[in-house]
Short mmCIF file of C-alpha atoms in Angstrom, two decimals:
data_model
loop_
_atom_site.label_atom_id
_atom_site.label_comp_id
_atom_site.label_asym_id
_atom_site.label_seq_id
_atom_site.Cartn_x
_atom_site.Cartn_y
_atom_site.Cartn_z
CA MET S 14 0.18 -0.22 0.09
CA ILE S 15 1.09 3.58 -0.71
CA PHE S 16 -0.62 5.91 1.27
CA PRO S 17 1.43 9.26 2.00
CA GLU S 18 1.91 10.40 5.50
CA HIS S 19 0.93 13.84 4.60
CA CYS S 20 -0.70 15.66 1.85
CA LYS S 21 1.60 17.88 1.50
CA VAL S 22 3.78 15.48 -0.81
CA VAL S 23 1.07 15.44 -3.17
CA GLY S 24 0.80 17.91 -6.13
CA LEU S 25 -2.31 18.39 -8.32
CA ALA S 26 -1.03 18.44 -12.07
CA SER S 27 -3.69 20.49 -13.60
CA THR S 28 -1.93 23.61 -14.75
CA LYS S 29 1.79 24.23 -15.45
CA PRO S 30 2.45 27.83 -14.20
CA CYS S 31 6.24 27.13 -13.79
CA GLY S 32 6.43 24.99 -17.29
CA ASP S 33 7.68 21.62 -16.16
CA LYS S 34 9.09 22.32 -12.81
CA VAL S 35 7.20 20.85 -9.78
CA TYR S 36 6.91 22.21 -6.29
CA ALA S 37 10.12 20.74 -3.94
CA ILE S 38 8.23 18.80 -1.65
CA SER S 39 5.94 16.96 -4.15
CA ARG S 40 6.61 13.23 -4.40
CA TYR S 41 3.40 12.29 -6.14
CA LEU S 42 1.20 14.22 -9.14
CA LEU S 43 -2.21 13.81 -9.67
CA ARG S 44 -2.23 14.37 -13.40
CA GLU S 45 -5.39 15.30 -14.81
CA THR S 46 -6.49 13.50 -17.85
CA GLU S 47 -9.51 13.49 -20.25
CA ALA S 48 -10.01 9.83 -18.67
CA GLY S 49 -9.56 11.14 -14.94
CA TYR S 50 -6.74 11.21 -12.79
CA GLU S 51 -3.17 9.54 -13.37
CA LEU S 52 -0.95 8.98 -10.54
CA VAL S 53 2.72 9.61 -11.19
CA GLU S 54 5.57 9.07 -8.72
CA VAL S 55 8.66 11.68 -9.37
CA SER S 56 11.96 12.26 -8.34
CA LEU S 57 13.30 16.10 -8.33
CA ASP S 58 16.45 17.83 -9.00
CA SER S 59 17.79 17.67 -5.42
CA ALA S 60 21.03 19.62 -6.08
CA LYS S 61 18.93 22.72 -6.66
CA LYS S 62 17.43 24.43 -3.51
CA THR S 63 14.92 26.31 -5.38
CA VAL S 64 10.98 26.45 -4.62
CA MET S 65 10.26 25.01 -8.00
CA ARG S 66 12.45 22.09 -9.29
CA ASP S 67 12.92 20.02 -12.45
CA ILE S 68 11.90 16.43 -12.60
CA VAL S 69 14.58 13.80 -12.88
CA SER S 70 12.63 10.74 -13.25
CA SER S 71 9.08 9.81 -13.19
CA ARG S 72 6.95 6.60 -13.21
CA VAL S 73 3.23 5.77 -13.71
CA LEU S 74 1.69 4.20 -10.58
CA ALA S 75 -1.75 4.16 -11.55
CA THR S 76 -3.53 4.83 -14.78
CA PRO S 77 -7.07 6.41 -15.17
CA ALA S 78 -8.74 3.42 -15.43
CA GLU S 79 -7.54 1.96 -12.15
CA VAL S 80 -8.39 5.49 -10.18
CA ARG S 81 -11.35 6.46 -8.48
CA HIS S 82 -11.85 9.97 -7.03
CA TYR S 83 -14.24 9.66 -4.08
CA PRO S 84 -17.09 12.19 -4.73
CA GLU S 85 -17.17 13.71 -1.11
CA LYS S 86 -14.65 15.85 0.83
CA VAL S 87 -13.46 13.94 3.97
CA GLN S 88 -11.34 14.56 6.65
CA LEU S 89 -7.61 13.52 5.38
CA ASN S 90 -6.42 12.55 8.86
CA ASP S 91 -9.00 10.06 9.47
CA ARG S 92 -6.25 7.62 7.81
CA THR S 93 -8.14 4.44 8.84
CA ARG S 94 -11.80 5.58 7.36
CA LEU S 95 -9.78 6.46 4.00
CA VAL S 96 -8.20 3.06 3.71
CA ARG S 97 -11.65 1.47 4.62
CA LEU S 98 -13.37 3.63 1.68
CA ALA S 99 -10.23 2.98 -0.75
CA LEU S 100 -11.02 -1.06 -0.15
CA GLU S 101 -14.64 -0.54 -0.80
CA SER S 102 -13.99 1.25 -3.99
CA GLY S 103 -12.80 -1.77 -5.85
CA TYR S 104 -10.42 0.19 -7.51
CA ARG S 105 -6.43 0.12 -7.00
CA CYS S 106 -6.22 3.85 -6.17
CA THR S 107 -8.80 6.24 -4.51
CA VAL S 108 -8.18 9.98 -4.88
CA PHE S 109 -9.57 11.82 -1.85
CA THR S 110 -10.20 15.63 -1.57
CA GLY S 111 -10.00 16.95 1.84
CA VAL S 112 -12.26 19.68 3.83
CA GLU S 113 -9.70 22.42 3.01
CA GLU S 114 -9.36 21.37 -0.56
CA ASN S 115 -5.95 19.30 -0.16
CA MET S 116 -5.69 16.10 -1.75
CA THR S 117 -4.19 12.50 -1.14
CA PHE S 118 -4.64 9.03 -2.40
CA VAL S 119 -4.40 5.56 -1.20
CA LEU S 120 -3.14 3.10 -3.32
CA ASP S 121 -3.15 -0.92 -3.26
CA PRO S 122 -5.35 -0.35 0.15
CA ASP S 123 -4.54 -2.82 2.75
CA LEU S 124 -5.35 -2.51 6.40
CA ALA S 125 -2.97 -5.49 7.33
CA GLY S 126 -0.63 -3.19 9.05
CA PHE S 127 -2.97 -1.30 11.52
CA LEU S 128 -3.08 -2.29 15.10
CA THR S 129 -6.53 -3.37 16.42
CA VAL S 130 -7.15 -1.67 19.80
CA HIS S 131 -10.28 -3.24 21.38
CA VAL S 132 -12.63 -0.82 23.00
CA TYR S 133 -14.56 -2.07 26.47
CA ASP S 134 -17.58 0.03 27.50
CA VAL S 135 -21.06 -0.13 28.54
CA ILE S 136 -24.55 1.45 28.03
CA PRO S 137 -26.85 3.26 29.20
CA PRO S 138 -26.33 6.08 29.68
CA ARG S 139 -23.78 7.36 26.67
CA PRO S 140 -20.86 5.04 26.56
CA THR S 141 -18.35 7.66 27.29
CA LEU S 142 -15.14 6.22 26.46
CA SER S 143 -16.42 4.56 22.86
CA ALA S 144 -17.88 7.99 21.81
CA SER S 145 -15.33 9.91 22.59
CA LEU S 146 -13.10 7.71 20.68
CA LYS S 147 -15.43 7.78 17.63
CA GLU S 148 -15.50 11.54 18.06
CA MET S 149 -11.63 12.21 18.17
CA GLU S 150 -11.21 9.56 15.13
CA ALA S 151 -13.46 11.29 13.10
CA ILE S 152 -11.45 14.80 13.30
CA GLY S 153 -8.13 12.66 12.56
CA LEU S 154 -6.86 12.72 16.10
CA PHE S 155 -5.59 8.97 15.90
CA GLY S 156 -4.61 9.06 11.95
CA GLU S 157 -0.66 9.16 12.65
CA LEU S 158 -1.22 5.65 14.97
CA SER S 159 -2.55 3.69 12.35
CA VAL S 160 -5.05 2.01 14.68
CA ILE S 161 -8.58 0.39 14.30
CA PHE S 162 -10.86 0.36 17.01
CA ASP S 163 -13.04 -2.31 17.57
CA HIS S 164 -15.96 -1.37 20.16
CA HIS S 165 -17.16 -3.98 22.30
CA ILE S 166 -20.07 -2.33 24.02
CA ARG S 167 -22.19 -4.16 26.66
CA ASP S 168 -26.08 -3.42 27.14
CA ILE S 169 -26.48 -3.47 30.87
CA THR S 170 -30.53 -3.34 30.48
CA THR S 171 -30.04 -6.87 29.62
CA VAL S 172 -28.66 -7.75 32.98
CA PRO S 173 -31.32 -9.73 34.99
CA ALA S 174 -31.24 -7.24 38.06
CA ASP S 175 -33.78 -5.98 40.75
CA ILE S 176 -31.83 -2.67 40.94
CA TYR S 177 -29.22 -0.90 38.84
CA PRO S 178 -26.25 1.63 39.49
CA CYS S 179 -27.92 5.12 38.85
CA ARG S 180 -30.77 7.68 37.67
CA ALA S 181 -28.48 8.64 34.97
CA ALA S 182 -29.45 5.73 32.99
CA GLY S 183 -33.24 5.80 33.65
CA TYR S 184 -34.19 2.98 35.68
CA THR S 185 -36.77 2.52 37.82
CA ARG S 186 -34.78 1.55 40.97
CA THR S 187 -31.42 2.73 41.56
CA LEU S 188 -28.54 2.67 44.31
CA ASP S 189 -28.17 6.23 44.40
CA ALA S 190 -31.98 6.72 45.33
CA ASP S 191 -33.53 3.26 46.71
CA PRO S 192 -32.71 1.38 49.84
CA LEU S 193 -32.01 -2.03 49.46
CA GLN S 194 -34.99 -4.37 50.90
CA GLY S 195 -32.80 -7.73 51.05
CA GLY S 196 -32.26 -10.30 48.46
CA GLU S 197 -32.22 -8.42 45.39
CA ARG S 198 -29.67 -8.94 42.32
CA VAL S 199 -28.02 -5.68 41.84
CA ALA S 200 -26.36 -4.85 38.87
CA GLY S 201 -22.92 -2.99 39.74
CA CYS S 202 -19.36 -3.32 40.54
CA LEU S 203 -16.82 -3.44 43.13
CA THR S 204 -17.78 0.10 44.28
CA ALA S 205 -21.35 -0.83 44.01
CA MET S 206 -20.69 -4.35 46.10
CA GLN S 207 -18.67 -2.04 48.99
CA PHE S 208 -21.61 0.72 48.64
CA CYS S 209 -24.20 -1.96 49.14
CA THR S 210 -22.47 -4.06 51.76
CA GLU S 211 -21.66 -0.78 54.08
CA CYS S 212 -25.07 0.72 53.73
CA HIS S 213 -27.40 -2.18 53.58
CA GLY S 214 -25.62 -5.34 54.45
CA LYS S 215 -24.43 -8.51 52.43
CA ASP S 216 -28.03 -9.89 51.56
CA PHE S 217 -27.91 -9.08 47.97
CA THR S 218 -26.39 -11.03 44.85
CA LEU S 219 -23.97 -8.68 42.41
CA GLU S 220 -24.39 -8.68 38.80
CA ASN S 221 -21.04 -7.56 38.04
CA ILE S 222 -21.15 -5.15 35.02
CA CYS S 223 -17.69 -3.53 35.10
CA PRO S 224 -16.31 -3.33 31.31
CA LEU S 225 -12.84 -4.83 33.05
CA GLU S 226 -15.07 -8.08 33.13
CA GLN S 227 -15.63 -7.96 29.39
CA ILE S 228 -12.12 -7.84 28.69
CA LYS S 229 -11.00 -10.87 26.29
CA GLU S 230 -8.56 -9.31 23.75
CA GLU S 231 -5.40 -7.07 23.86
CA PRO S 232 -4.39 -4.58 23.54
CA PHE S 233 -7.55 -2.92 25.00
CA ILE S 234 -8.77 0.23 26.37
CA ALA S 235 -11.64 0.45 29.13
CA ARG S 236 -13.27 2.53 31.42
CA CYS S 237 -13.77 1.94 35.00
CA CYS S 238 -14.65 3.80 38.25
CA ARG S 239 -11.80 3.01 40.53
CA SER S 240 -8.97 5.57 40.26
CA GLU S 241 -6.26 3.13 41.75
CA ARG S 242 -6.69 1.11 38.28
CA GLU S 243 -5.78 3.83 35.82
CA GLY S 244 -2.93 3.56 33.79
CA VAL S 245 -1.33 1.49 30.84
CA GLY S 246 -0.58 -2.32 32.02
CA THR S 247 -1.95 -6.10 32.41
CA TRP S 248 -5.43 -6.61 33.37
CA ASN S 249 -6.24 -10.71 34.21
CA GLY S 250 -3.53 -11.23 31.66
CA LYS S 251 -4.33 -8.85 28.96
CA PHE S 252 -2.49 -5.79 27.77
CA GLY S 253 -4.07 -2.24 27.33
CA ALA S 254 -5.26 1.12 29.35
CA ILE S 255 -7.68 1.74 31.98
CA VAL S 256 -9.20 5.21 32.07
CA HIS S 257 -11.35 6.39 34.84
CA TRP S 258 -15.18 6.84 34.45
CA GLY S 259 -15.15 10.53 34.13
CA ALA S 260 -12.01 10.78 32.16
CA SER S 261 -11.58 13.90 29.67
CA PRO S 262 -10.96 13.25 25.74
CA ALA S 263 -7.52 14.95 26.38
CA LYS S 264 -6.99 11.88 29.00
CA ILE S 265 -8.37 9.28 26.71
CA ALA S 266 -6.16 10.51 23.70
CA ARG S 267 -3.22 10.49 25.90
CA SER S 268 -4.22 6.76 27.41
CA VAL S 269 -4.23 5.63 23.47
CA GLN S 270 -0.96 6.96 22.54
CA GLU S 271 0.65 5.51 25.26
CA LEU S 272 -0.92 2.48 25.19
CA VAL S 273 0.02 2.21 21.28
CA SER S 274 3.50 3.40 21.94
CA GLN S 275 4.18 0.40 24.68
CA TRP S 276 2.66 -1.87 22.82
CA ARG S 277 4.42 -1.53 19.71
CA LYS S 278 7.93 -1.92 21.76
CA ARG S 279 7.03 -5.16 23.15
#
């Protein structure tokens, strides 16, 4: 696969304001033809220090028949999405135009080199970790990491319980509003178990809904309400990152970056 790390090395050869000379940092040209774009790789005269330079050599990487121009503007930094879109196109090369009119391409798309990070979260209410990752991914925050997020979201409304954690999720009976009568099945975690024991005794059964209980794959990132569990490391034999229940997007992003960095050094 050829997918330039930055759109700055991709030039659009639709006009010739300086004859056959090419902008100094260009490595690829999208040359407009009557049949569509032709993708050309160029080597420039490195002896000169001018802004516009002569082409020393060139080769066609994809002909117009092999190239599709994706019809919508995209976030060029969301690299995982662009590779997926290129795979779906059925063409060897897909050309993309960014929201700021910059252009890039994906030639012979392949996700084999991307790292899959498994995301563990729960609903309801909003799965903050999972949702935040999707939002940050959409603006291209993780583009340089070459990662794929595989989301594992557990719906705790399917848990057979008499009482649930909090009113924020819209439950009828919740630990933050209703006392236990004895014998209930409680959907909760270690914190809920400690709360129930301290306030109501031990006459209850815990249905553990902590996202950490779901972890089966690595590397992972998961959400937990226990501050002492935060950080990058191993949990039940699986390597990953744990962020607090109310972690900010910045904290989540830093955790992903640290996780990926440490995983690739293993």
